[in-house]
Amino acid sequence: MLDNTKWNASKLLRRVVAGLEAGSPFAQVNFYDKESFSRPGAADLLDRIAAENDAVITAIGD
């Protein structure tokens, strides 16, 4: 889960995880935060996410 740091993004992502886990359990769910919603994710963060995960869900949270 990639939180873009908008005010409600974390709440939205946690609800998405709860809903998805109810239907199909995951081995592990990782959470990451961008430094700012107004800027792209740092290259090292995006590389780390790609290396550690099979899929990514992100949310705006407006």
C-alpha positions as protocol buffer text, in pm:
chain_id: "A"
residue {
  index: 1
  type: MET
  ca { x: 0 y: 0 z: 0 }
}
residue {
  index: 2
  type: LEU
  ca { x: 143 y: 335 z: -106 }
}
residue {
  index: 3
  type: ASP
  ca { x: 7 y: 627 z: 96 }
}
residue {
  index: 4
  type: ASN
  ca { x: 49 y: 953 z: -90 }
}
residue {
  index: 5
  type: THR
  ca { x: 16 y: 1139 z: 247 }
}
residue {
  index: 6
  type: LYS
  ca { x: -312 y: 1313 z: 169 }
}
residue {
  index: 7
  type: TRP
  ca { x: -530 y: 1346 z: 477 }
}
residue {
  index: 8
  type: ASN
  ca { x: -751 y: 1039 z: 433 }
}
residue {
  index: 9
  type: ALA
  ca { x: -530 y: 813 z: 222 }
}
residue {
  index: 10
  type: SER
  ca { x: -414 y: 598 z: 514 }
}
residue {
  index: 11
  type: LYS
  ca { x: -771 y: 540 z: 636 }
}
residue {
  index: 12
  type: LEU
  ca { x: -883 y: 447 z: 286 }
}
residue {
  index: 13
  type: LEU
  ca { x: -593 y: 208 z: 228 }
}
residue {
  index: 14
  type: ARG
  ca { x: -646 y: 32 z: 562 }
}
residue {
  index: 15
  type: ARG
  ca { x: -1014 y: -21 z: 477 }
}
residue {
  index: 16
  type: VAL
  ca { x: -916 y: -159 z: 137 }
}
residue {
  index: 17
  type: VAL
  ca { x: -680 y: -405 z: 307 }
}
residue {
  index: 18
  type: ALA
  ca { x: -954 y: -515 z: 548 }
}
residue {
  index: 19
  type: GLY
  ca { x: -1195 y: -571 z: 260 }
}
residue {
  index: 20
  type: LEU
  ca { x: -944 y: -762 z: 51 }
}
residue {
  index: 21
  type: GLU
  ca { x: -830 y: -979 z: 342 }
}
residue {
  index: 22
  type: ALA
  ca { x: -1191 y: -1079 z: 409 }
}
residue {
  index: 23
  type: GLY
  ca { x: -1207 y: -1239 z: 64 }
}
residue {
  index: 24
  type: SER
  ca { x: -854 y: -1371 z: 21 }
}
residue {
  index: 25
  type: PRO
  ca { x: -576 y: -1365 z: 279 }
}
residue {
  index: 26
  type: PHE
  ca { x: -241 y: -1221 z: 185 }
}
residue {
  index: 27
  type: ALA
  ca { x: 94 y: -1350 z: 304 }
}
residue {
  index: 28
  type: GLN
  ca { x: 200 y: -996 z: 391 }
}
residue {
  index: 29
  type: VAL
  ca { x: 82 y: -641 z: 337 }
}
residue {
  index: 30
  type: ASN
  ca { x: 344 y: -364 z: 332 }
}
residue {
  index: 31
  type: PHE
  ca { x: 271 y: 3 z: 385 }
}
residue {
  index: 32
  type: TYR
  ca { x: 483 y: 285 z: 242 }
}
residue {
  index: 33
  type: ASP
  ca { x: 451 y: 664 z: 259 }
}
residue {
  index: 34
  type: LYS
  ca { x: 556 y: 917 z: -1 }
}
residue {
  index: 35
  type: GLU
  ca { x: 721 y: 1230 z: 135 }
}
residue {
  index: 36
  type: SER
  ca { x: 458 y: 1460 z: -17 }
}
residue {
  index: 37
  type: PHE
  ca { x: 140 y: 1415 z: -216 }
}
residue {
  index: 38
  type: SER
  ca { x: 245 y: 1699 z: -444 }
}
residue {
  index: 39
  type: ARG
  ca { x: 565 y: 1530 z: -560 }
}
residue {
  index: 40
  type: PRO
  ca { x: 643 y: 1199 z: -729 }
}
residue {
  index: 41
  type: GLY
  ca { x: 768 y: 915 z: -514 }
}
residue {
  index: 42
  type: ALA
  ca { x: 1143 y: 909 z: -464 }
}
residue {
  index: 43
  type: ALA
  ca { x: 1320 y: 670 z: -702 }
}
residue {
  index: 44
  type: ASP
  ca { x: 1471 y: 468 z: -416 }
}
residue {
  index: 45
  type: LEU
  ca { x: 1128 y: 426 z: -253 }
}
residue {
  index: 46
  type: LEU
  ca { x: 971 y: 312 z: -580 }
}
residue {
  index: 47
  type: ASP
  ca { x: 1259 y: 70 z: -643 }
}
residue {
  index: 48
  type: ARG
  ca { x: 1217 y: -73 z: -291 }
}
residue {
  index: 49
  type: ILE
  ca { x: 841 y: -114 z: -339 }
}
residue {
  index: 50
  type: ALA
  ca { x: 896 y: -291 z: -672 }
}
residue {
  index: 51
  type: ALA
  ca { x: 1154 y: -525 z: -522 }
}
residue {
  index: 52
  type: GLU
  ca { x: 948 y: -615 z: -213 }
}
residue {
  index: 53
  type: ASN
  ca { x: 600 y: -660 z: -363 }
}
residue {
  index: 54
  type: ASP
  ca { x: 400 y: -837 z: -631 }
}
residue {
  index: 55
  type: ALA
  ca { x: 129 y: -568 z: -650 }
}
residue {
  index: 56
  type: VAL
  ca { x: 75 y: -211 z: -531 }
}
residue {
  index: 57
  type: ILE
  ca { x: -240 y: -23 z: -439 }
}
residue {
  index: 58
  type: THR
  ca { x: -226 y: 350 z: -392 }
}
residue {
  index: 59
  type: ALA
  ca { x: -493 y: 600 z: -289 }
}
residue {
  index: 60
  type: ILE
  ca { x: -545 y: 971 z: -315 }
}
residue {
  index: 61
  type: GLY
  ca { x: -772 y: 997 z: -11 }
}
residue {
  index: 62
  type: ASP
  ca { x: -941 y: 1328 z: -93 }
}
